[in-house]
């Protein structure tokens, strides 16, 4: 929990809502016992020290991706800015798909993004399964009050009577069964006396409602499955639409922030809370649900099913493949937590669905890294350059700024020698117009070193250029009085062949060639970019290698990072995060 601060731009409708609620003292009498619980527990607590309470409620059935980052940043960020707390809650109500592996990964990802759920007096890490006893108690109370019943129809029969979006449904033949009969059936379901799919507990609302979500929705289903936390204690599990509002209320959530697909569920959310409050089960003030548009980016898919397919079929190299939009994949590629928060902040919060261009994510990491990333030189497609008039065994130091935006970062030092590596693209035997780099007879500056003049080149039997020869012009070294004595139009980067560090460099690009690979009736696998990963053997500026996860800007090439899983000083494995400029162009979303 943080002290109240004035919310900062960019403004969004959620900030206005929270600000209005606080100005109206909507929660000034709200009590909190120090942990989640029903009305009797919370009413015995002290006044809640948190001005608001939000929550991030992932289901532990997969790895978090860039879309989840928006929800994380909103919920934790709003709590921080308004002097509240945000809970991390795992909605583990579906035992067949949930695993501890995902719980651990989600905790790590949220921490990596820079957020925490601890306060000096609370550790607000919760699980829906913590509340299974309360949920069951509430279900019996709803039955006793005439608000729920056990339905013994098959799933197909329930679906047939539910109606359509334009036609109302029909009542179940079990809808008006006596409460004690439904209660007995529910206890039998709980005690494992009925098989999966044989019966469900339904809320009794209105089968003619124009909102199909209010046509007696299912609260509990029979599911004989082992839960990753509760084991085999339960064989009935709550539906998410029932568990969600109950969890929020037990945790004292004030603002339940969801994505737009839950908007149609809000009337049921409110109905559940109102009924349980009337029965004395939940304390007021009750939570309120607000919906925002999820973060959609072009050139990616975020469906858990499709991401799982990409991993299982080997289209990518695991959940942390740097081409995936998972937070672990983005982290491994070199995206910083700050850059992802920056994108989320820039996207704001609205009620209108839209798709942002992927270039905005790329620009966010550029903007984050530019003022802090150390500069260095790498050669990705090496071509030997020999300075023929420079002594074979001589070398001399050259210097450059570690970061031009931060003089206090100091200088980096690297040697100049007779034989150098340059980018193959920096030489042309027959140059096109306005080509200012190396070609026979032309002069260029070796950045941070001398002006040189191309004198010759060597080809192999296949006609490929294997070596370029040049002469350096003395007294033109960068930083000396004669540096400007010879005017040139081209600058090229280089590394000393004698001192360069060999490295394996993965050149990552967008995984899909289509901005909407899973839109409409498209088969998303048809749009996998065959050039989304290219691997080259390159050379690094001596002294530049740092710990895995360290970011550099390789001059003229882009931002890169040492792979956090495989890179070592003896065998550097380098991932390209992003090029210096958008090479795709802006695509309308």
Coordinates of C-alpha atoms in Angstrom, one line a residue:
X1 CA 0.0 0.0 0.0
X2 CA 1.2 3.5 -0.8
X3 CA 0.3 6.9 0.5
X4 CA -2.4 8.8 -1.5
X5 CA -0.9 10.6 -4.4
X6 CA -2.4 12.7 -7.2
X7 CA -3.0 10.4 -10.2
X8 CA -0.8 11.1 -13.1
X9 CA -1.4 11.2 -16.9
X10 CA -2.5 9.6 -19.0
X11 CA -6.0 9.9 -17.6
X12 CA -8.6 7.3 -18.3
X13 CA -12.2 6.7 -17.3
X14 CA -11.2 4.3 -14.5
X15 CA -9.2 7.1 -12.8
X16 CA -12.2 9.4 -13.0
X17 CA -14.5 6.8 -11.5
X18 CA -12.2 6.0 -8.6
X19 CA -11.5 9.7 -7.9
X20 CA -15.3 10.4 -7.8
X21 CA -15.8 7.4 -5.4
X22 CA -13.2 8.7 -3.1
X23 CA -14.5 12.3 -3.2
X24 CA -17.9 10.9 -2.3
X25 CA -16.4 9.0 0.7
X26 CA -18.0 5.8 -0.7
X27 CA -15.6 3.6 1.3
X28 CA -14.9 5.6 4.4
X29 CA -16.9 3.2 6.6
X30 CA -15.6 0.0 4.9
X31 CA -14.1 -2.5 7.4
X32 CA -11.3 -5.0 6.9
X33 CA -10.4 -7.8 9.2
X34 CA -6.9 -8.2 7.8
X35 CA -7.8 -11.2 5.6
X36 CA -10.7 -12.3 3.3
X37 CA -13.9 -13.5 4.9
X38 CA -17.7 -13.2 5.0
X39 CA -19.7 -10.4 6.5
X40 CA -19.5 -11.4 10.2
X41 CA -15.7 -11.5 10.0
X42 CA -15.3 -8.2 8.1
X43 CA -17.8 -6.3 10.3
X44 CA -15.7 -7.2 13.3
X45 CA -12.6 -5.7 11.7
X46 CA -11.1 -2.2 11.8
X47 CA -11.7 0.5 9.2
X48 CA -9.8 -0.5 6.1
X49 CA -6.5 1.3 5.8
X50 CA -6.6 0.8 2.0
X51 CA -8.5 3.6 0.3
X52 CA -9.4 1.2 -2.5
X53 CA -8.8 -2.5 -3.2
X54 CA -8.3 -4.0 -6.7
X55 CA -7.2 -7.4 -7.8
X56 CA -5.4 -9.2 -10.7
X57 CA -7.2 -12.6 -10.9
X58 CA -5.4 -14.9 -13.4
X59 CA -6.4 -18.5 -13.9
X60 CA -3.2 -20.7 -13.4
X61 CA -3.7 -22.6 -16.7
X62 CA -1.0 -20.9 -18.8
X63 CA 1.7 -18.3 -19.0
X64 CA 1.0 -14.6 -18.9
X65 CA 1.2 -12.6 -22.1
X66 CA 1.3 -8.9 -23.2
X67 CA -2.5 -8.7 -22.9
X68 CA -2.3 -9.7 -19.2
X69 CA 0.3 -7.0 -18.7
X70 CA -2.4 -4.3 -19.3
X71 CA -4.6 -5.8 -16.6
X72 CA -1.7 -6.0 -14.2
X73 CA -0.5 -2.5 -14.8
X74 CA -4.1 -1.1 -14.5
X75 CA -5.0 -2.9 -11.3
X76 CA -1.7 -2.5 -9.5
X77 CA -1.1 1.0 -10.9
X78 CA -4.5 2.3 -9.8
X79 CA -4.1 0.9 -6.4
X80 CA -0.7 2.5 -6.0
X81 CA -1.8 5.9 -7.3
X82 CA -4.9 6.1 -5.1
X83 CA -3.4 4.8 -1.9
X84 CA -4.8 1.4 -2.1
X85 CA -3.7 -2.2 -2.4
X86 CA -4.0 -4.8 -5.2
X87 CA -4.4 -8.4 -4.5
X88 CA -3.0 -11.2 -6.6
X89 CA -5.6 -13.9 -6.7
X90 CA -5.5 -17.2 -8.5
X91 CA -8.9 -18.2 -9.9
X92 CA -8.2 -21.9 -9.5
X93 CA -11.7 -23.3 -10.0
X94 CA -11.0 -25.6 -13.0
X95 CA -8.7 -28.4 -11.6
X96 CA -8.3 -30.2 -14.9
X97 CA -6.3 -27.4 -16.5
X98 CA -4.4 -25.8 -13.6
X99 CA -1.0 -26.5 -12.3
X100 CA 1.5 -25.3 -9.7
X101 CA 3.9 -24.6 -12.6
X102 CA 1.7 -21.8 -13.8
X103 CA 1.2 -20.4 -10.3
X104 CA 4.9 -20.1 -9.9
X105 CA 5.4 -18.5 -13.4
X106 CA 2.6 -16.0 -12.8
X107 CA 4.1 -14.9 -9.5
X108 CA 7.5 -14.5 -11.1
X109 CA 6.0 -12.5 -14.0
X110 CA 4.1 -10.1 -11.9
X111 CA 7.2 -9.4 -9.7
X112 CA 9.3 -8.9 -12.9
X113 CA 6.8 -6.3 -14.1
X114 CA 7.6 -4.4 -10.9
X115 CA 4.5 -5.0 -8.8
X116 CA 3.9 -6.6 -5.4
X117 CA 0.9 -7.5 -3.3
X118 CA 2.5 -7.1 0.1
X119 CA 2.0 -4.3 2.6
X120 CA 3.7 -3.9 6.0
X121 CA 0.7 -5.8 7.6
X122 CA -0.7 -7.9 4.8
X123 CA 0.4 -10.4 2.1
X124 CA -2.4 -10.2 -0.3
X125 CA -1.8 -13.4 -2.3
X126 CA -5.0 -15.5 -2.5
X127 CA -6.5 -18.5 -4.2
X128 CA -10.2 -19.0 -5.1
X129 CA -9.8 -22.5 -3.6
X130 CA -9.2 -20.8 -0.2
X131 CA -12.9 -19.8 -0.4
X132 CA -14.5 -23.1 -1.4
X133 CA -16.0 -23.6 2.0
X134 CA -17.5 -20.2 2.0
X135 CA -18.8 -20.6 -1.5
X136 CA -20.5 -23.8 -0.6
X137 CA -22.1 -22.3 2.5
X138 CA -23.4 -19.4 0.3
X139 CA -24.8 -21.9 -2.2
X140 CA -26.8 -23.7 0.5
X141 CA -28.1 -20.3 1.7
X142 CA -29.3 -19.4 -1.8
X143 CA -31.1 -22.7 -2.1
X144 CA -32.8 -22.1 1.3
X145 CA -33.9 -18.6 0.3
X146 CA -35.4 -19.9 -3.0
X147 CA -32.6 -18.4 -5.2
X148 CA -31.1 -21.6 -6.5
X149 CA -32.0 -25.2 -7.4
X150 CA -30.4 -28.4 -8.5
X151 CA -31.1 -29.3 -12.1
X152 CA -30.8 -32.9 -13.2
X153 CA -31.1 -32.2 -16.9
X154 CA -28.3 -33.1 -19.2
X155 CA -26.1 -30.3 -20.6
X156 CA -27.9 -30.7 -24.0
X157 CA -31.3 -30.4 -22.4
X158 CA -30.3 -27.3 -20.5
X159 CA -28.9 -25.8 -23.7
X160 CA -32.0 -26.5 -25.6
X161 CA -34.3 -24.8 -23.1
X162 CA -31.9 -21.8 -22.7
X163 CA -33.3 -20.0 -25.7
X164 CA -31.4 -17.7 -28.1
X165 CA -30.2 -14.1 -28.2
X166 CA -33.6 -13.1 -29.6
X167 CA -35.9 -15.7 -28.0
X168 CA -36.4 -16.3 -24.3
X169 CA -35.7 -19.6 -22.6
X170 CA -38.0 -22.1 -20.9
X171 CA -38.1 -23.2 -17.3
X172 CA -36.4 -26.4 -16.3
X173 CA -38.8 -29.1 -15.0
X174 CA -36.6 -29.1 -11.8
X175 CA -36.9 -25.3 -11.3
X176 CA -39.7 -25.4 -8.7
X177 CA -38.5 -28.4 -6.8
X178 CA -38.7 -27.9 -3.0
X179 CA -35.6 -26.2 -1.4
X180 CA -35.0 -29.2 0.9
X181 CA -34.9 -31.5 -2.1
X182 CA -32.3 -29.3 -3.9
X183 CA -30.4 -29.0 -0.7
X184 CA -30.2 -32.8 -0.4
X185 CA -29.1 -33.2 -4.0
X186 CA -26.4 -30.6 -3.5
X187 CA -25.0 -32.4 -0.5
X188 CA -25.0 -35.6 -2.5
X189 CA -23.1 -33.9 -5.3
X190 CA -20.6 -32.6 -2.7
X191 CA -20.2 -36.1 -1.2
X192 CA -19.4 -37.6 -4.6
X193 CA -22.6 -39.6 -5.0
X194 CA -23.3 -38.5 -8.6
X195 CA -21.2 -38.7 -11.7
X196 CA -19.8 -35.9 -13.8
X197 CA -22.5 -34.1 -15.9
X198 CA -25.4 -35.7 -14.0
X199 CA -26.6 -32.5 -12.3
X200 CA -25.8 -28.9 -11.7
X201 CA -26.7 -26.1 -9.2
X202 CA -28.4 -23.2 -11.0
X203 CA -29.3 -19.7 -9.9
X204 CA -33.1 -19.0 -10.1
X205 CA -33.3 -15.7 -11.9
X206 CA -35.4 -15.2 -15.1
X207 CA -35.4 -17.6 -18.1
X208 CA -37.1 -14.9 -20.2
X209 CA -34.4 -12.3 -19.5
X210 CA -33.1 -10.5 -22.7
X211 CA -29.7 -11.0 -21.1
X212 CA -29.0 -14.7 -21.8
X213 CA -26.5 -14.7 -18.8
X214 CA -29.4 -14.2 -16.4
X215 CA -31.3 -17.3 -17.6
X216 CA -30.6 -19.4 -14.5
X217 CA -26.9 -19.6 -14.9
X218 CA -25.0 -22.6 -13.5
X219 CA -23.2 -22.1 -10.2
X220 CA -21.7 -25.6 -9.5
X221 CA -21.0 -28.6 -11.6
X222 CA -19.9 -32.1 -10.6
X223 CA -16.2 -32.7 -11.5
X224 CA -14.4 -35.7 -10.1
X225 CA -10.8 -34.3 -10.5
X226 CA -7.8 -33.7 -8.3
X227 CA -7.1 -30.1 -7.5
X228 CA -3.5 -28.9 -7.4
X229 CA -4.1 -27.4 -3.9
X230 CA -7.1 -29.1 -2.3
X231 CA -6.5 -32.6 -3.7
X232 CA -9.6 -34.7 -3.7
X233 CA -11.5 -32.9 -1.0
X234 CA -14.0 -31.5 -3.5
X235 CA -15.8 -33.1 -6.4
X236 CA -18.0 -30.1 -7.2
X237 CA -16.4 -26.9 -8.4
X238 CA -17.9 -23.4 -8.8
X239 CA -18.3 -21.8 -12.2
X240 CA -16.2 -18.7 -12.8
X241 CA -19.2 -16.4 -13.1
X242 CA -20.3 -17.5 -9.6
X243 CA -16.9 -17.6 -8.0
X244 CA -15.7 -14.2 -9.4
X245 CA -18.1 -11.9 -7.5
X246 CA -17.9 -14.0 -4.3
X247 CA -14.1 -13.8 -4.3
X248 CA -14.2 -10.1 -4.9
X249 CA -16.6 -9.5 -2.0
X250 CA -14.7 -11.8 0.4
X251 CA -11.5 -9.9 -0.3
X252 CA -13.2 -6.5 0.2
X253 CA -12.5 -5.5 -3.4
X254 CA -13.9 -2.1 -4.2
X255 CA -13.2 -1.8 -8.0
X256 CA -13.3 -5.1 -9.9
X257 CA -11.7 -4.2 -13.2
X258 CA -12.3 -6.7 -16.0
X259 CA -12.0 -6.8 -19.8
X260 CA -15.0 -6.0 -22.0
X261 CA -16.1 -9.6 -22.6
X262 CA -17.3 -9.7 -19.0
X263 CA -19.7 -6.7 -19.5
X264 CA -22.7 -8.9 -20.2
X265 CA -21.9 -10.8 -17.0
X266 CA -22.1 -7.7 -14.8
X267 CA -25.9 -8.0 -14.1
X268 CA -25.3 -11.5 -12.8
X269 CA -22.3 -10.3 -10.8
X270 CA -24.5 -7.7 -9.2
X271 CA -27.4 -10.1 -8.7
X272 CA -25.2 -12.6 -6.8
X273 CA -23.7 -9.9 -4.5
X274 CA -27.1 -8.4 -3.8
X275 CA -28.7 -11.7 -2.8
X276 CA -25.8 -12.7 -0.6
X277 CA -25.8 -9.3 1.1
X278 CA -29.5 -9.6 1.8
X279 CA -28.8 -13.0 3.4
X280 CA -26.2 -11.4 5.6
X281 CA -23.3 -13.3 4.0
X282 CA -21.4 -10.4 2.5
X283 CA -20.5 -7.1 4.0
X284 CA -21.2 -3.8 2.3
X285 CA -20.1 -1.7 0.5
X286 CA -20.1 -4.3 -2.2
X287 CA -17.6 -4.5 -5.1
X288 CA -18.5 -2.9 -8.4
X289 CA -17.4 -4.3 -11.7
X290 CA -15.9 -2.0 -14.4
X291 CA -14.9 -3.2 -17.9
X292 CA -12.1 -1.9 -20.1
X293 CA -10.9 -2.8 -23.6
X294 CA -8.1 -5.4 -23.5
X295 CA -4.7 -4.7 -25.0
X296 CA -4.7 -6.1 -28.6
X297 CA -1.6 -5.9 -30.7
X298 CA -1.2 -6.6 -34.4
X299 CA 1.1 -9.5 -35.6
X300 CA 0.5 -11.7 -32.5
X301 CA -2.0 -14.2 -31.1
X302 CA -2.8 -14.3 -27.4
X303 CA -5.3 -17.2 -27.3
X304 CA -4.0 -19.7 -24.8
X305 CA -5.1 -22.5 -27.1
X306 CA -3.2 -21.1 -30.0
X307 CA -0.1 -20.3 -28.0
X308 CA -0.1 -23.9 -26.7
X309 CA -0.4 -25.2 -30.2
X310 CA 2.6 -23.1 -31.3
X311 CA 4.6 -24.6 -28.4
X312 CA 3.5 -28.2 -28.7
X313 CA 3.8 -28.4 -32.5
X314 CA 7.3 -27.0 -32.4
X315 CA 6.7 -23.8 -34.3
X316 CA 8.5 -22.0 -31.5
X317 CA 11.1 -23.1 -28.9
X318 CA 9.0 -23.1 -25.7
X319 CA 6.9 -20.7 -23.7
X320 CA 9.7 -18.3 -23.4
X321 CA 10.6 -18.2 -27.1
X322 CA 11.6 -14.6 -27.8
X323 CA 9.1 -14.5 -30.7
X324 CA 6.1 -15.2 -28.4
X325 CA 4.0 -12.4 -26.7
X326 CA 4.3 -14.2 -23.4
X327 CA 5.9 -12.0 -20.7
X328 CA 8.7 -14.6 -20.4
X329 CA 9.3 -14.5 -24.1
X330 CA 9.4 -10.8 -24.3
X331 CA 11.8 -10.7 -21.3
X332 CA 14.1 -13.2 -22.9
X333 CA 14.1 -11.2 -26.2
X334 CA 15.2 -8.2 -24.2
X335 CA 12.1 -6.2 -23.6
X336 CA 12.3 -4.5 -20.2
X337 CA 9.5 -4.4 -17.6
X338 CA 9.6 -0.6 -17.9
X339 CA 9.0 -0.7 -21.6
X340 CA 5.9 -2.9 -21.2
X341 CA 4.6 -0.7 -18.4
X342 CA 5.2 2.3 -20.8
X343 CA 3.2 0.7 -23.6
X344 CA 0.3 0.0 -21.1
X345 CA 0.4 3.5 -19.8
X346 CA 0.4 5.0 -23.3
X347 CA -2.5 2.8 -24.4
X348 CA -4.7 4.3 -21.5
X349 CA -8.0 2.7 -20.7
X350 CA -11.1 2.9 -22.8
X351 CA -14.4 1.1 -23.4
X352 CA -13.7 0.7 -27.2
X353 CA -12.0 -2.3 -28.6
X354 CA -9.1 -1.6 -30.9
X355 CA -5.9 -3.2 -32.1
X356 CA -2.6 -1.3 -31.6
X357 CA 0.2 -1.7 -34.1
X358 CA 3.1 -3.9 -32.9
X359 CA 5.4 -1.0 -33.7
X360 CA 4.2 0.8 -30.6
X361 CA 5.6 -2.0 -28.4
X362 CA 8.9 -1.8 -30.3
X363 CA 9.0 2.0 -29.9
X364 CA 8.3 1.7 -26.2
X365 CA 11.4 -0.5 -25.7
X366 CA 13.5 1.9 -27.8
X367 CA 12.3 4.8 -25.7
X368 CA 13.2 3.0 -22.5
X369 CA 16.6 1.7 -23.6
X370 CA 17.9 4.7 -25.5
X371 CA 18.9 6.7 -22.4
X372 CA 20.3 3.8 -20.4
X373 CA 21.6 1.1 -22.8
X374 CA 25.4 0.9 -23.2
X375 CA 26.6 1.4 -26.8
X376 CA 28.8 -1.1 -28.5
X377 CA 29.7 -2.4 -31.9
X378 CA 28.8 -5.8 -33.4
X379 CA 29.4 -7.1 -36.8
X380 CA 26.7 -9.6 -37.9
X381 CA 27.8 -10.3 -41.5
X382 CA 31.5 -10.1 -41.3
X383 CA 33.9 -9.1 -44.1
X384 CA 37.6 -8.8 -43.5
X385 CA 39.1 -5.3 -44.0
X386 CA 42.9 -5.0 -44.2
X387 CA 44.6 -1.6 -43.6
X388 CA 47.6 -2.3 -45.8
X389 CA 49.7 0.6 -44.7
X390 CA 49.2 -0.1 -41.0
X391 CA 51.9 -2.1 -39.3
X392 CA 51.0 -5.8 -38.8
X393 CA 51.7 -6.0 -35.1
X394 CA 50.7 -2.4 -34.1
X395 CA 47.6 -1.5 -32.2
X396 CA 46.4 1.7 -30.6
X397 CA 43.5 2.6 -28.3
X398 CA 40.2 4.1 -29.5
X399 CA 37.5 5.5 -27.2
X400 CA 33.8 6.2 -27.4
X401 CA 31.0 7.1 -25.0
X402 CA 29.3 4.3 -23.2
X403 CA 26.1 6.2 -23.6
X404 CA 25.8 9.6 -25.3
X405 CA 22.9 10.6 -23.1
X406 CA 24.9 10.0 -19.9
X407 CA 28.3 11.5 -19.7
X408 CA 28.8 10.0 -16.2
X409 CA 28.7 6.5 -17.7
X410 CA 32.2 7.2 -19.0
X411 CA 34.1 5.9 -22.0
X412 CA 34.6 2.5 -23.5
X413 CA 38.0 1.5 -24.9
X414 CA 38.8 -0.8 -27.8
X415 CA 41.9 -1.4 -30.0
X416 CA 42.5 -0.4 -33.6
X417 CA 44.6 -3.0 -35.6
X418 CA 45.6 -3.7 -39.2
X419 CA 42.9 -6.3 -39.7
X420 CA 39.3 -5.5 -38.9
X421 CA 35.8 -6.9 -39.3
X422 CA 33.2 -4.7 -41.1
X423 CA 29.7 -5.4 -42.2
X424 CA 29.5 -7.0 -45.7
X425 CA 26.9 -4.4 -46.6
X426 CA 29.4 -1.6 -46.0
X427 CA 31.3 -2.6 -49.2
X428 CA 30.1 -2.5 -52.8
X429 CA 32.2 -3.5 -55.8
X430 CA 29.7 -1.6 -58.1
X431 CA 27.9 0.9 -55.7
X432 CA 24.5 2.3 -56.5
X433 CA 23.9 6.0 -56.6
X434 CA 24.1 7.8 -53.2
X435 CA 26.1 4.9 -51.7
X436 CA 28.6 6.6 -49.5
X437 CA 30.4 3.6 -47.8
X438 CA 33.3 1.6 -49.1
X439 CA 33.9 1.0 -52.8
X440 CA 37.1 1.1 -54.9
X441 CA 38.6 4.6 -54.7
X442 CA 36.2 6.0 -52.1
X443 CA 37.1 7.3 -48.7
X444 CA 35.1 6.8 -45.5
X445 CA 35.7 7.2 -41.8
X446 CA 36.1 4.2 -39.6
X447 CA 34.0 5.4 -36.7
X448 CA 36.1 6.5 -33.7
X449 CA 39.3 5.9 -35.7
X450 CA 40.8 7.0 -39.1
X451 CA 39.7 8.0 -42.5
X452 CA 40.5 5.3 -45.0
X453 CA 40.6 5.0 -48.7
X454 CA 39.5 1.7 -50.4
X455 CA 42.3 0.5 -52.7
X456 CA 41.5 -3.1 -53.6
X457 CA 39.5 -6.2 -52.8
X458 CA 39.8 -10.0 -53.1
X459 CA 37.3 -12.6 -54.5
X460 CA 37.1 -16.3 -54.1
X461 CA 36.6 -18.8 -56.9
X462 CA 32.9 -18.3 -56.8
X463 CA 33.2 -14.5 -57.2
X464 CA 32.4 -13.6 -53.6
X465 CA 34.3 -10.8 -52.1
X466 CA 36.4 -12.2 -49.2
X467 CA 38.6 -9.3 -48.3
X468 CA 38.7 -5.5 -48.8
X469 CA 42.0 -3.6 -48.8
X470 CA 42.3 0.1 -47.8
X471 CA 44.9 2.6 -46.6
X472 CA 44.5 4.8 -43.6
X473 CA 45.2 8.5 -43.7
X474 CA 47.5 9.4 -40.8
X475 CA 46.5 12.4 -38.6
X476 CA 42.8 11.9 -39.2
X477 CA 42.0 9.9 -36.1
X478 CA 38.8 10.9 -34.3
X479 CA 39.3 13.2 -31.4
X480 CA 42.6 14.7 -32.8
X481 CA 43.2 18.1 -34.4
X482 CA 43.3 16.6 -37.8
X483 CA 40.1 14.6 -37.6
X484 CA 38.3 17.1 -39.9
X485 CA 41.1 17.6 -42.3
X486 CA 39.6 15.1 -44.8
X487 CA 35.9 15.4 -45.5
X488 CA 33.9 12.2 -46.0
X489 CA 30.2 11.4 -46.4
X490 CA 30.3 7.9 -45.0
X491 CA 30.9 6.3 -41.5
X492 CA 31.2 2.6 -40.9
X493 CA 31.6 0.6 -37.8
X494 CA 34.2 -2.1 -37.2
X495 CA 35.8 -4.3 -34.7
X496 CA 39.4 -5.5 -34.4
X497 CA 39.8 -9.0 -35.9
X498 CA 42.5 -9.8 -33.4
X499 CA 40.4 -8.8 -30.3
X500 CA 36.8 -9.3 -31.4
X501 CA 34.6 -11.7 -29.4
X502 CA 32.9 -14.4 -31.5
X503 CA 29.2 -14.7 -30.8
X504 CA 26.0 -16.5 -31.9
X505 CA 23.4 -13.9 -32.7
X506 CA 19.7 -14.6 -33.1
X507 CA 18.0 -12.1 -35.3
X508 CA 14.3 -12.2 -34.1
X509 CA 11.5 -10.6 -36.0
X510 CA 7.7 -10.7 -35.8
X511 CA 6.3 -14.3 -35.7
X512 CA 3.5 -13.6 -38.2
X513 CA 3.5 -11.8 -41.5
X514 CA -0.2 -10.8 -41.3
X515 CA -1.3 -8.1 -38.9
X516 CA -4.4 -10.1 -37.9
X517 CA -3.2 -13.7 -38.2
X518 CA -6.2 -15.2 -36.4
X519 CA -8.9 -12.7 -37.7
X520 CA -12.0 -13.9 -39.4
X521 CA -11.7 -17.4 -40.8
X522 CA -7.9 -17.3 -41.1
X523 CA -5.7 -20.3 -40.2
X524 CA -3.1 -18.5 -38.1
X525 CA -0.4 -21.1 -38.8
X526 CA -0.5 -20.1 -42.5
X527 CA 1.0 -16.7 -41.6
X528 CA 4.1 -17.8 -39.7
X529 CA 7.0 -15.7 -40.7
X530 CA 9.7 -18.0 -42.1
X531 CA 12.3 -15.3 -41.3
X532 CA 11.1 -14.7 -37.7
X533 CA 14.4 -16.2 -36.4
X534 CA 17.7 -16.1 -38.3
X535 CA 21.0 -17.1 -36.6
X536 CA 24.3 -15.7 -37.6
X537 CA 27.9 -15.9 -36.3
X538 CA 29.1 -12.4 -35.6
X539 CA 31.8 -10.5 -33.7
X540 CA 31.4 -8.3 -30.7
X541 CA 33.5 -5.3 -29.6
X542 CA 36.1 -6.5 -27.1
X543 CA 35.1 -5.9 -23.5
X544 CA 31.4 -5.4 -24.3
X545 CA 30.0 -8.8 -23.1
X546 CA 28.0 -8.5 -19.9
X547 CA 25.7 -10.7 -17.8
X548 CA 22.7 -12.4 -19.4
X549 CA 19.8 -10.0 -19.6
X550 CA 22.1 -7.0 -20.1
X551 CA 20.9 -4.7 -22.9
X552 CA 23.1 -3.0 -25.5
X553 CA 22.6 -0.8 -28.4
X554 CA 24.8 -2.1 -31.2
X555 CA 25.5 0.9 -33.2
X556 CA 23.6 1.1 -36.5
X557 CA 21.9 -2.3 -35.8
X558 CA 19.5 -2.0 -32.9
X559 CA 19.0 -3.2 -29.3
X560 CA 20.3 -6.6 -28.3
X561 CA 20.5 -8.6 -25.1
X562 CA 22.5 -11.6 -23.9
X563 CA 20.2 -14.6 -23.7
X564 CA 19.3 -15.2 -20.1
X565 CA 19.0 -19.0 -20.5
X566 CA 22.0 -20.0 -22.7
X567 CA 24.6 -17.2 -22.9
X568 CA 27.9 -17.4 -21.1
X569 CA 31.1 -15.3 -21.4
X570 CA 32.8 -18.3 -23.1
X571 CA 29.9 -18.8 -25.6
X572 CA 27.9 -15.5 -26.0
X573 CA 24.4 -16.0 -27.3
X574 CA 22.9 -12.7 -28.2
X575 CA 19.2 -11.9 -29.0
X576 CA 18.1 -9.0 -31.1
X577 CA 15.3 -7.2 -29.3
X578 CA 14.4 -4.6 -31.9
X579 CA 16.0 -2.7 -34.8
X580 CA 16.8 1.0 -34.5
X581 CA 13.8 1.9 -36.7
X582 CA 10.5 0.3 -37.7
X583 CA 11.2 -1.7 -40.8
X584 CA 7.6 -2.9 -41.2
X585 CA 5.9 0.5 -41.5
X586 CA 2.8 1.4 -39.6
X587 CA -0.2 -0.9 -40.2
X588 CA -3.7 0.3 -39.3
X589 CA -5.3 -1.8 -36.6

